[in-house]
Amino acid sequence: MSEIVKEYDAFLVHQTPESKPLVLFSASAIEIEQWAGVPERRKLANEETAGFQRQQDPRRIVELMKFFADRNNVVQNPLLGALQDSQRVHFSLTSPGSPFGRLSITYEDYSSLSMMTMLKRIVAHLESRVSSLGDDVVDEARVASIMRLERLEAESADSDDDDRDVDDSDSDIDESLSSDESTIEDSEATASVMLAEETHLVDFYTELRARIRVLEQRGTEDAEEIQGFTKSALLAYLKPVVLVDGQHRLRGAVESARQSIKNNDGKLKILDAVKGGSSPDLAAEQVIESQSRRLPVSLLMDDSPSEHVFQFVVVNQKATPMGKALLGTIVSTSLSRTELSAVADRLRRAGIKLEDSQSVAYLTRSEDSPFRGLVQTGMAGDRPDLLQWTVLRGLVSIFRELRGGRPFNQKIDYARAWKMEYFPQCGLVSPGTDEERFEEWSRPDGPWRDIFVRFFSRVRDHFGDPVEVDTYNGWGSTAVSNLFNKVSLTILAADYFDFLYTQSESLADLDDFERTINDWLKGGRVSSSYFNRDWRLENVKKDQLAVKRLWAQNWQEYRKVPASGLPKKFKP
C-alpha cells in the first residue's frame, strides 16, 4: 500500500530541559483527519474500548459547524496531539540552533485496510504496551461465546433465507435461536482475567483476538463490522498521531468544509472544475480541501500512552472539568499497571484522586463485587437508574479511608472513631507502625476491599433482590428501591462502624468479620423485608436532611431492638 507524506513548517519548543518537546504548526482540518486518530471511550458490542476521549457530542459539532461557517471567525486554542507511532512522525531543524524546522508525517489510506489487518495491528500495538499479553491471558470462555454468537447469527441468516420459500410455521426456530443467544451471552461470557489496573486492557485484547478468530472461521479477511466492532471505530488506533484534545473542533471544521460544496458557490466551483476536465468526485474533493480551515496544532513528541492520558486528564480536569465518573473510568482503565505507575505521582500532584478512581473502577468490573455493572461510567449508554460513580466513591471512602461513617442523625464519625481506637489491634493488616498499617489497609487492593465486598454482598443477599430490580428492595436500580440508593447504603455502612466501635470489635481476621456481620444482623432477627415495603415516598426527595435523619434513626432503633417491630414512618 502506498504511503502519503505531508510536511509542515513548524516551530520546536522545550518548556523545560527535562520535558519532551512540543512542535507547533498548522494544517488543513481535512489533512489532520487523515493522520490523527481520536480514541474514543465508547462501547462496542457492550465492551469498552481502550480510548480516553469522550464520545462526540453531535450538538457541539453542529454549533462549531455554524461558527466555522463564518470565514471571519477564528479559534485561538490549538488542537493537542501526541505521537502514536513515533516511526512515522519526524521533525528536522532548518539550521542548527534554530527552533524552526519541518515536520513530516507519513500515513496510509487506513480506510482501505481490511478488518483483519486492522485487528492484528491493534493487537500487536497492545502487546508492545503490555508485555504479559499473549495467548495465556486470552479469556477462552469469552472467545467461545463470541464464536457461538457468530454461528447463531449465521444459522439465523440461513434460516431467514429458507423462510422466503416456506410458510410461517418455521418462525419458532428463529425465536428459539434468539433466546439461546441471550442465554449463552449471560452464562458463558462472564469469565475474565483480573489483573488490577490491566484488567480492561486484557478484556479489550481478548475481544480483538476473538474477532480475528471469527474472521478466520469465516475464511475472509474483511468485513465492515464483526460482532459489534466496526472498522470506523478501530481507525483511531492505527494513525500516527493521537488527538488528546480538540476532537469537536476538528470534526466541526471538517464538516463545515464538506458542507461548502452544497451551497451555490461550492456547486459553481465544482461545475467549473468539471468543465476543466476533472471528474465530479475529484472536483468535490478539491473544493472541500480549498475551503478547509487550517487549524493550529500543538504536537507533544511523546508516544507513551501514560503521557497521553496524563495530558488529557490535566486539560479536561483543570481547564474544562468533565464528569467524575468518566474521568475515573478513563484514568483507571486506559493504562497498564506499568504505564499507570509512570504518571501516578504526577496525577496525584495535579489533584487527581487516583486511588479512589482505581478502587471504584475495580468494584464496577470485578465479578465478585456486588456493584459490578451497576454504576454509571460516564459513557453513552449508561442507564439513568444506575448508582452514581460519586456515590460508590463515597461508600468506598468509608471503608478505605475510614472516614465519612457518620450517621445522618448523629455527629460522631464512627469509621474514624474505630480507626483511632480499634484499628491498631486489627489483625487484617501486618504488624508495623500505625502509619504503615493504615497504608497497607488503604491500598486500592488492600484488606478494606475484601471487607467492602463482603459487607455489601451480605447486605444485598439479606435485604435485596438482584433479579427483580424494580421493586422496593431491588438491587441494581435506584428508580424505586428503598435499598439501592445513596442514603440507605450510607446509613448501613455508617451503622456497621457504629456497631464495631460500640462493641469494641477490632476484626482479628475474615472469620471474625463474618461473625460481626452476623451479630450486626442479630443472627438473622433483623428482618430481610425491612426495605421491601411501600414507604409511601411520593414527592419525597431522599437526599433531604430531614429524610436522611429519619431513615437513619428508624434503622438504628430497629436494628438494635428488632423486637420493637418494623418502623412505620419514612417521611417527615
Coordinates of C-alpha atoms in Angstrom, one line a residue:
M1 CA 0.0 0.0 0.0
S2 CA 1.4 3.4 -1.0
E3 CA 2.2 5.8 1.8
I4 CA 1.4 9.5 1.9
V5 CA 3.8 12.1 3.3
K6 CA 2.7 15.5 4.5
E7 CA 5.2 18.2 5.5
Y8 CA 4.6 21.4 7.5
D9 CA 6.6 24.4 8.6
A10 CA 6.9 24.0 12.3
F11 CA 8.4 25.5 15.5
L12 CA 10.1 23.5 18.2
V13 CA 9.5 24.4 21.9
H14 CA 11.1 23.0 25.0
Q15 CA 9.2 24.2 28.1
T16 CA 11.9 22.8 30.4
P17 CA 15.2 21.0 29.8
E18 CA 13.5 17.8 31.2
S19 CA 10.2 17.9 29.3
K20 CA 9.5 16.3 25.9
P21 CA 9.4 18.9 23.1
L22 CA 6.4 20.4 21.6
V23 CA 6.1 21.1 17.9
L24 CA 3.8 23.9 16.9
F25 CA 2.3 24.1 13.4
S26 CA -0.9 24.4 11.4
A27 CA -2.6 22.1 9.0
S28 CA -5.7 21.7 7.0
A29 CA -8.5 20.1 9.0
I30 CA -9.1 17.6 6.2
E31 CA -5.5 16.6 6.3
I32 CA -5.4 16.4 10.1
E33 CA -8.3 14.0 10.0
Q34 CA -6.3 11.7 7.8
W35 CA -3.4 11.2 10.1
A36 CA -4.8 12.0 13.6
G37 CA -6.9 9.4 15.5
V38 CA -9.4 10.1 18.2
P39 CA -9.5 7.1 20.5
E40 CA -13.0 7.5 22.0
R41 CA -14.1 5.9 25.2
R42 CA -17.1 4.1 23.9
K43 CA -18.8 0.7 23.9
L44 CA -18.5 -1.7 21.0
A45 CA -20.8 -4.8 21.5
N46 CA -21.2 -3.7 25.2
E47 CA -17.4 -3.9 25.6
E48 CA -15.5 -0.7 26.4
T49 CA -12.6 0.3 24.1
A50 CA -9.3 1.4 25.4
G51 CA -9.6 5.0 24.3
F52 CA -9.6 8.1 26.5
Q53 CA -11.6 10.7 24.6
R54 CA -15.2 11.3 25.3
Q55 CA -17.7 10.3 22.6
Q56 CA -18.5 13.0 20.2
D57 CA -21.4 15.3 21.1
P58 CA -23.4 15.9 17.8
R59 CA -24.8 19.2 19.3
R60 CA -21.4 20.6 19.8
I61 CA -20.3 19.7 16.3
V62 CA -23.3 21.4 14.8
E63 CA -22.6 24.5 16.9
L64 CA -19.0 24.5 15.7
M65 CA -20.0 24.0 12.1
K66 CA -22.1 27.1 12.3
F67 CA -19.3 29.0 13.9
F68 CA -16.8 27.9 11.2
A69 CA -19.3 28.7 8.5
D70 CA -18.4 32.4 9.1
R71 CA -15.0 32.7 7.5
N72 CA -14.1 35.6 9.7
N73 CA -14.3 33.6 12.9
V74 CA -11.1 32.0 14.3
V75 CA -10.3 29.7 17.3
Q76 CA -7.0 30.5 19.0
N77 CA -6.6 27.4 21.1
P78 CA -4.7 24.7 19.2
L79 CA -5.6 21.0 18.9
L80 CA -3.5 19.0 21.2
G81 CA -1.8 15.9 19.7
A82 CA 0.8 13.3 20.7
L83 CA 2.7 10.6 18.9
Q84 CA 1.0 7.2 18.4
D85 CA 3.6 5.9 16.0
S86 CA 6.9 7.6 16.5
Q87 CA 8.4 6.0 13.4
R88 CA 6.1 7.9 11.2
V89 CA 6.5 11.4 12.6
H90 CA 9.8 13.3 12.3
F91 CA 10.9 16.9 13.0
S92 CA 14.1 18.3 11.4
L93 CA 15.6 21.7 12.1
T94 CA 16.2 24.0 9.2
S95 CA 19.5 25.1 10.7
P96 CA 21.5 24.3 13.9
G97 CA 20.4 26.3 16.9
S98 CA 17.2 27.5 15.2
P99 CA 13.8 26.4 16.6
F100 CA 12.3 26.5 13.1
G101 CA 12.1 23.3 11.0
R102 CA 9.9 20.9 9.0
L103 CA 7.5 18.3 10.4
S104 CA 7.0 15.2 8.3
I105 CA 4.0 12.9 8.9
T106 CA 3.7 9.6 7.0
Y107 CA 0.4 7.8 6.8
E108 CA -1.8 5.4 4.7
D109 CA -5.3 5.3 3.4
Y110 CA -6.4 3.5 6.5
S111 CA -10.0 3.1 5.3
S112 CA -8.8 0.7 2.6
L113 CA -7.2 -1.7 5.2
S114 CA -9.0 -5.0 5.7
M115 CA -10.7 -5.7 9.1
M116 CA -8.1 -8.5 9.7
T117 CA -5.2 -6.1 9.1
M118 CA -6.7 -3.6 11.5
L119 CA -7.3 -6.1 14.2
K120 CA -3.8 -7.6 14.0
R121 CA -2.2 -4.2 14.0
I122 CA -4.0 -3.1 17.2
V123 CA -3.3 -6.4 18.9
A124 CA 0.4 -6.0 18.1
H125 CA 0.3 -2.5 19.5
L126 CA -1.3 -3.7 22.8
E127 CA 1.3 -6.5 23.1
S128 CA 4.0 -3.9 22.7
R129 CA 2.5 -1.9 25.6
V130 CA 1.8 -4.8 28.0
S131 CA 4.4 -7.5 28.0
S132 CA 2.2 -10.0 29.7
L133 CA -0.3 -10.1 26.9
G134 CA -0.4 -13.3 24.8
D135 CA -2.3 -16.5 24.3
D136 CA -2.2 -17.4 28.0
V137 CA -4.2 -14.3 29.1
V138 CA -6.9 -14.6 26.5
D139 CA -10.3 -15.4 28.1
E140 CA -11.2 -18.6 26.1
A141 CA -14.7 -18.6 27.6
R142 CA -15.4 -15.2 26.1
V143 CA -13.8 -16.2 22.8
A144 CA -16.1 -19.3 22.7
S145 CA -19.1 -17.1 23.5
I146 CA -18.3 -14.8 20.6
M147 CA -17.8 -17.7 18.2
R148 CA -21.2 -19.2 19.3
L149 CA -22.9 -15.9 18.7
E150 CA -21.3 -15.7 15.3
R151 CA -22.6 -19.2 14.4
L152 CA -26.0 -18.4 15.7
E153 CA -26.2 -15.3 13.5
A154 CA -25.0 -17.3 10.5
E155 CA -27.6 -20.0 11.2
S156 CA -30.3 -17.4 11.7
A157 CA -29.4 -15.7 8.4
D158 CA -29.6 -19.1 6.6
S159 CA -33.0 -19.7 8.2
D160 CA -34.2 -16.3 7.1
D161 CA -33.2 -17.2 3.5
D162 CA -35.0 -20.5 3.7
D163 CA -38.1 -18.8 5.1
R164 CA -38.6 -17.0 1.8
D165 CA -39.6 -20.3 0.3
V166 CA -41.6 -21.9 3.1
D167 CA -44.6 -21.0 5.2
D168 CA -44.5 -19.2 8.5
S169 CA -44.5 -22.4 10.6
D170 CA -40.7 -22.2 10.9
S171 CA -40.8 -18.9 12.7
D172 CA -40.5 -20.6 16.1
I173 CA -36.9 -21.6 15.1
D174 CA -35.8 -18.0 14.8
E175 CA -37.3 -17.2 18.2
S176 CA -35.5 -20.1 19.9
L177 CA -32.2 -19.0 18.3
S178 CA -32.7 -15.5 19.7
S179 CA -33.5 -16.9 23.1
D180 CA -30.5 -19.2 23.1
E181 CA -28.2 -16.3 22.1
S182 CA -29.1 -14.3 25.2
T183 CA -28.7 -17.4 27.4
I184 CA -25.2 -18.1 26.1
E185 CA -24.2 -14.5 26.5
D186 CA -25.3 -14.4 30.1
S187 CA -23.9 -17.8 31.2
E188 CA -20.6 -18.1 29.4
A189 CA -19.4 -14.6 28.7
T190 CA -18.7 -13.7 32.4
A191 CA -15.2 -15.2 33.0
S192 CA -12.4 -12.7 32.8
V193 CA -8.7 -12.4 33.8
M194 CA -8.5 -10.0 36.7
L195 CA -5.2 -8.1 36.6
A196 CA -5.9 -5.0 38.7
E197 CA -5.4 -1.9 36.5
E198 CA -4.6 -4.0 33.5
T199 CA -8.0 -5.8 33.6
H200 CA -9.6 -3.6 31.0
L201 CA -6.7 -3.7 28.5
V202 CA -6.8 -7.5 28.8
D203 CA -10.5 -7.6 28.2
F204 CA -10.2 -5.3 25.1
Y205 CA -7.3 -7.5 23.9
T206 CA -9.5 -10.6 24.3
E207 CA -12.3 -9.0 22.3
L208 CA -9.9 -8.2 19.4
R209 CA -8.3 -11.6 19.4
A210 CA -11.8 -13.3 19.4
R211 CA -12.8 -11.3 16.3
I212 CA -9.6 -12.4 14.5
R213 CA -10.7 -16.0 15.1
V214 CA -14.2 -15.2 13.8
L215 CA -12.7 -13.9 10.6
E216 CA -10.5 -17.0 10.3
Q217 CA -13.6 -19.1 10.8
R218 CA -15.4 -17.2 8.0
G219 CA -12.4 -17.7 5.7
T220 CA -12.3 -14.0 4.9
E221 CA -10.0 -11.0 5.6
D222 CA -12.5 -8.2 5.5
A223 CA -15.8 -7.1 7.0
E224 CA -17.2 -3.7 7.8
E225 CA -18.5 -4.9 11.1
I226 CA -17.8 -8.0 13.2
Q227 CA -19.8 -8.7 16.4
G228 CA -20.2 -5.0 17.1
F229 CA -16.7 -3.9 16.2
T230 CA -16.7 -1.6 13.2
K231 CA -13.8 -0.5 11.0
S232 CA -14.6 3.2 11.5
A233 CA -14.2 2.8 15.3
L234 CA -10.9 1.0 15.0
L235 CA -9.3 3.5 12.7
A236 CA -8.3 5.8 15.6
Y237 CA -5.8 3.2 16.9
L238 CA -3.8 3.0 13.7
K239 CA -3.0 6.6 12.8
P240 CA 0.5 8.1 13.6
V241 CA -0.9 10.9 15.8
V242 CA -3.4 10.7 18.6
L243 CA -5.6 13.7 19.3
V244 CA -5.5 14.4 23.0
D245 CA -7.9 17.4 23.0
G246 CA -9.9 19.2 20.3
Q247 CA -11.9 16.4 18.6
H248 CA -15.1 18.6 18.4
R249 CA -13.2 21.5 16.9
L250 CA -11.6 19.2 14.3
R251 CA -14.9 17.5 13.5
G252 CA -16.7 20.8 13.2
A253 CA -14.1 22.2 10.9
V254 CA -14.1 19.1 8.7
E255 CA -17.9 19.0 8.4
S256 CA -18.0 22.8 7.7
A257 CA -15.6 22.2 4.8
R258 CA -17.7 19.3 3.5
Q259 CA -20.9 21.4 3.7
S260 CA -19.3 24.0 1.5
I261 CA -19.9 22.0 -1.7
K262 CA -23.7 22.2 -1.0
N263 CA -24.0 25.9 -1.3
N264 CA -24.3 27.8 -4.6
D265 CA -20.7 29.0 -4.6
G266 CA -19.4 25.5 -4.0
K267 CA -21.6 24.0 -6.7
L268 CA -20.3 26.6 -9.2
K269 CA -16.7 25.8 -8.3
I270 CA -17.4 22.1 -8.9
L271 CA -19.0 22.8 -12.2
D272 CA -16.1 24.9 -13.3
A273 CA -13.6 22.2 -12.4
V274 CA -15.7 19.5 -14.3
K275 CA -15.7 21.8 -17.3
G276 CA -11.9 21.9 -17.0
G277 CA -11.7 18.1 -17.2
S278 CA -11.8 17.0 -13.6
S279 CA -14.2 14.2 -12.5
P280 CA -17.1 15.2 -10.3
D281 CA -15.7 13.4 -7.3
L282 CA -12.2 14.9 -7.7
A283 CA -13.7 18.3 -8.2
A284 CA -15.7 18.0 -5.0
E285 CA -12.6 16.9 -3.1
Q286 CA -10.6 19.8 -4.4
V287 CA -13.3 22.3 -3.4
I288 CA -13.6 20.8 0.1
E289 CA -9.8 21.0 0.6
S290 CA -9.8 24.6 -0.6
Q291 CA -12.5 25.5 1.9
S292 CA -10.9 23.6 4.8
R293 CA -9.6 25.7 7.6
R294 CA -6.0 25.5 8.8
L295 CA -6.1 24.7 12.4
P296 CA -3.3 25.3 14.9
V297 CA -1.7 22.1 16.4
S298 CA 0.5 21.6 19.4
L299 CA 2.1 18.2 19.0
L300 CA 3.8 16.5 22.0
M301 CA 6.7 14.4 20.7
D302 CA 6.0 11.6 23.1
D303 CA 4.4 8.2 22.2
S304 CA 3.8 6.9 25.8
P305 CA 0.1 6.2 26.5
S306 CA 0.6 7.2 30.1
E307 CA 1.6 10.7 29.0
H308 CA -1.3 10.9 26.6
V309 CA -3.8 10.1 29.4
F310 CA -2.0 12.5 31.8
Q311 CA -2.3 15.3 29.3
F312 CA -5.9 14.5 28.7
V313 CA -6.8 14.4 32.4
V314 CA -5.0 17.7 33.1
V315 CA -6.6 19.5 30.2
N316 CA -10.1 18.3 31.0
Q317 CA -10.0 18.4 34.8
K318 CA -8.1 21.7 35.2
A319 CA -9.3 23.7 32.2
T320 CA -12.7 22.2 31.2
P321 CA -13.9 19.9 34.0
M322 CA -15.5 16.6 33.0
G323 CA -17.8 14.2 34.8
K324 CA -16.1 12.4 37.7
A325 CA -17.5 9.1 36.5
L326 CA -15.9 9.3 33.1
L327 CA -12.7 10.8 34.4
G328 CA -12.3 8.0 36.9
T329 CA -13.1 5.3 34.3
I330 CA -10.5 6.7 31.9
V331 CA -7.7 7.1 34.5
S332 CA -8.2 3.7 35.9
T333 CA -8.7 1.5 32.9
S334 CA -6.8 3.1 29.9
L335 CA -3.3 2.2 31.1
S336 CA -1.4 -0.9 32.1
R337 CA 0.0 -1.2 35.6
T338 CA 3.4 -0.2 34.4
E339 CA 2.1 2.7 32.4
L340 CA 0.0 4.0 35.3
S341 CA 2.9 3.9 37.7
A342 CA 4.9 6.2 35.4
V343 CA 2.5 9.1 35.9
A344 CA 0.8 8.2 39.2
D345 CA 2.7 10.7 41.3
R346 CA 2.2 13.4 38.7
L347 CA -1.6 12.7 38.7
R348 CA -1.7 12.9 42.5
R349 CA 0.2 16.2 42.5
A350 CA -2.2 17.5 39.9
G351 CA -5.1 16.9 42.3
I352 CA -6.4 13.7 40.7
K353 CA -7.6 11.2 43.3
L354 CA -6.0 8.2 41.5
E355 CA -6.5 5.6 44.3
D356 CA -10.2 6.5 44.5
S357 CA -10.6 6.0 40.8
Q358 CA -8.7 2.7 40.8
S359 CA -10.8 1.4 43.7
V360 CA -14.2 2.3 42.2
A361 CA -13.2 1.1 38.8
Y362 CA -12.3 -2.3 40.2
L363 CA -15.6 -2.6 42.1
T364 CA -17.6 -1.8 38.9
R365 CA -15.9 -4.6 37.0
S366 CA -14.9 -7.4 39.3
E367 CA -17.1 -10.4 39.2
D368 CA -17.1 -10.8 43.0
S369 CA -18.3 -7.2 43.5
P370 CA -22.0 -6.7 44.3
F371 CA -21.7 -3.4 42.3
R372 CA -20.5 -5.0 39.1
G373 CA -22.2 -3.3 36.1
L374 CA -24.5 -1.3 38.4
V375 CA -22.5 2.0 38.5
Q376 CA -22.5 4.8 35.9
T377 CA -19.3 5.1 33.9
G378 CA -20.0 8.4 32.2
M379 CA -20.2 7.0 28.8
A380 CA -23.1 7.0 26.3
G381 CA -25.5 4.1 27.1
D382 CA -25.4 4.4 30.9
R383 CA -28.8 3.7 32.4
P384 CA -30.1 6.7 34.4
D385 CA -31.1 4.4 37.3
L386 CA -27.6 3.1 37.9
L387 CA -25.7 4.1 41.0
Q388 CA -23.7 7.3 40.5
W389 CA -19.9 7.0 40.4
T390 CA -19.6 9.6 43.2
V391 CA -21.9 7.6 45.4
L392 CA -19.8 4.5 45.2
R393 CA -16.7 6.6 45.7
G394 CA -18.3 7.9 48.9
L395 CA -19.0 4.4 50.2
V396 CA -15.5 3.3 49.3
S397 CA -14.0 6.2 51.4
I398 CA -15.8 5.0 54.5
F399 CA -14.1 1.6 54.3
R400 CA -10.8 2.5 52.6
E401 CA -10.0 5.8 54.3
L402 CA -12.0 5.0 57.5
R403 CA -13.8 8.4 57.5
G404 CA -17.3 9.5 56.5
G405 CA -19.0 6.9 58.7
R406 CA -21.3 9.4 60.4
P407 CA -25.0 8.5 60.8
F408 CA -27.1 11.3 59.4
N409 CA -28.8 11.8 62.8
Q410 CA -25.5 11.9 64.8
K411 CA -22.3 14.0 65.0
I412 CA -19.8 11.2 65.5
D413 CA -17.9 9.7 62.6
Y414 CA -17.8 6.0 63.7
A415 CA -15.4 4.9 61.0
R416 CA -12.9 7.5 62.1
A417 CA -13.5 6.6 65.8
W418 CA -13.0 2.9 65.1
K419 CA -9.7 3.8 63.3
M420 CA -8.4 5.8 66.2
E421 CA -9.3 3.2 68.9
Y422 CA -9.5 -0.3 67.5
F423 CA -7.7 -0.3 64.1
P424 CA -4.3 -0.6 65.9
Q425 CA -5.4 -4.1 67.0
C426 CA -6.9 -5.1 63.6
G427 CA -5.5 -8.5 62.5
L428 CA -6.2 -7.9 58.8
V429 CA -3.0 -5.9 58.3
S430 CA 0.6 -6.8 59.0
P431 CA 2.5 -5.7 62.1
G432 CA 4.2 -2.3 61.9
T433 CA 3.7 1.3 62.8
D434 CA 0.2 2.8 62.7
E435 CA 1.1 4.7 59.6
E436 CA 2.5 1.5 57.8
R437 CA -0.6 -0.5 58.8
F438 CA -3.0 2.1 57.5
E439 CA -1.0 2.5 54.3
E440 CA -1.4 -1.3 53.8
W441 CA -5.1 -1.2 54.7
S442 CA -5.9 1.7 52.3
R443 CA -4.1 0.5 49.2
P444 CA -6.5 0.2 46.3
D445 CA -6.3 -3.6 46.7
G446 CA -5.8 -3.5 50.5
P447 CA -7.8 -5.5 53.1
W448 CA -10.5 -2.9 53.1
R449 CA -11.6 -4.0 49.7
D450 CA -12.3 -7.6 50.8
I451 CA -14.3 -6.3 53.8
F452 CA -16.2 -3.8 51.5
V453 CA -17.2 -6.5 49.0
R454 CA -18.2 -9.0 51.7
F455 CA -20.2 -6.4 53.6
F456 CA -22.3 -5.2 50.7
S457 CA -22.7 -8.7 49.3
R458 CA -24.3 -9.6 52.7
V459 CA -26.4 -6.5 52.5
R460 CA -27.6 -7.4 49.0
D461 CA -28.2 -11.1 49.9
H462 CA -30.0 -10.4 53.1
F463 CA -32.1 -7.4 52.2
G464 CA -32.1 -7.1 48.4
D465 CA -33.5 -8.6 45.2
P466 CA -30.8 -8.7 42.5
V467 CA -33.3 -10.2 40.0
E468 CA -36.4 -8.1 40.2
V469 CA -34.6 -4.8 40.5
D470 CA -37.6 -2.5 40.0
T471 CA -39.0 -3.4 43.4
Y472 CA -38.9 -1.8 46.8
N473 CA -35.8 -3.9 47.7
G474 CA -34.4 -4.1 44.2
W475 CA -30.6 -4.3 44.0
G476 CA -29.4 -2.7 40.8
S477 CA -31.8 0.1 40.1
T478 CA -32.2 3.4 42.0
A479 CA -35.6 4.1 40.4
V480 CA -37.9 2.7 43.1
S481 CA -35.6 0.9 45.5
N482 CA -35.6 1.8 49.2
L483 CA -32.2 -0.1 49.5
F484 CA -30.1 0.6 46.4
N485 CA -29.6 4.3 46.8
K486 CA -27.0 6.7 48.3
V487 CA -28.9 7.4 51.6
S488 CA -29.7 3.8 52.6
L489 CA -26.3 2.3 51.6
T490 CA -24.5 5.1 53.5
I491 CA -26.7 4.6 56.6
L492 CA -25.9 0.8 56.6
A493 CA -22.2 1.4 56.2
A494 CA -22.1 4.0 59.0
D495 CA -24.2 1.9 61.3
Y496 CA -21.9 -1.1 60.8
F497 CA -18.9 1.0 62.0
D498 CA -21.1 2.3 64.9
F499 CA -21.6 -1.4 65.8
L500 CA -17.9 -2.2 65.6
Y501 CA -17.0 0.8 67.8
T502 CA -19.6 0.4 70.4
Q503 CA -19.0 -3.4 70.7
S504 CA -15.2 -2.9 70.8
E505 CA -14.6 -5.1 67.7
S506 CA -11.1 -4.9 66.1
L507 CA -11.6 -7.6 63.4
A508 CA -9.0 -10.2 64.1
D509 CA -9.4 -11.9 60.7
L510 CA -12.0 -12.5 58.0
D511 CA -13.8 -15.2 60.1
D512 CA -14.1 -12.6 62.8
F513 CA -15.5 -10.1 60.3
E514 CA -18.2 -12.7 59.3
R515 CA -19.1 -13.1 62.9
T516 CA -19.5 -9.3 63.4
I517 CA -21.8 -9.2 60.4
N518 CA -24.0 -11.9 61.9
D519 CA -24.0 -10.1 65.2
W520 CA -24.9 -6.8 63.5
L521 CA -27.9 -8.5 61.9
K522 CA -28.8 -10.1 65.3
G523 CA -28.3 -13.6 64.0
G524 CA -30.9 -13.0 61.2
R525 CA -33.5 -11.5 63.5
V526 CA -33.2 -8.2 61.6
S527 CA -36.0 -8.7 59.0
S528 CA -34.9 -9.3 55.4
S529 CA -38.1 -7.5 54.4
Y530 CA -37.1 -4.2 56.1
F531 CA -36.6 -2.4 52.7
N532 CA -39.2 -4.5 50.8
R533 CA -42.2 -2.4 51.7
D534 CA -44.0 0.7 50.4
W535 CA -42.5 3.6 52.3
R536 CA -45.0 6.0 50.8
L537 CA -42.4 8.3 49.4
E538 CA -44.4 10.1 46.8
N539 CA -42.9 13.5 46.1
V540 CA -40.2 12.9 48.7
K541 CA -36.5 13.7 47.9
K542 CA -34.4 11.0 49.5
D543 CA -31.4 13.4 49.9
Q544 CA -33.3 15.9 52.1
L545 CA -31.6 16.2 55.5
A546 CA -34.9 15.6 57.4
V547 CA -35.4 12.4 55.4
K548 CA -31.9 11.2 55.9
R549 CA -32.1 11.8 59.7
L550 CA -35.4 10.0 60.0
W551 CA -34.2 7.0 58.0
A552 CA -31.0 6.7 60.0
Q553 CA -32.9 6.9 63.3
N554 CA -35.5 4.3 62.1
W555 CA -32.8 1.9 61.0
Q556 CA -30.7 2.2 64.2
E557 CA -33.6 1.8 66.6
Y558 CA -34.9 -1.2 64.7
R559 CA -31.6 -2.9 64.1
K560 CA -30.6 -2.6 67.8
V561 CA -34.0 -3.9 69.0
P562 CA -35.7 -5.9 66.2
A563 CA -38.5 -7.0 68.6
S564 CA -39.7 -3.3 68.6
G565 CA -41.2 -4.0 65.2
L566 CA -40.6 -2.6 61.7
P567 CA -40.8 1.2 61.6
K568 CA -44.0 2.7 60.0
K569 CA -42.9 6.3 59.2
F570 CA -40.4 7.1 56.5
K571 CA -41.1 10.7 55.6
P572 CA -41.0 13.7 57.8

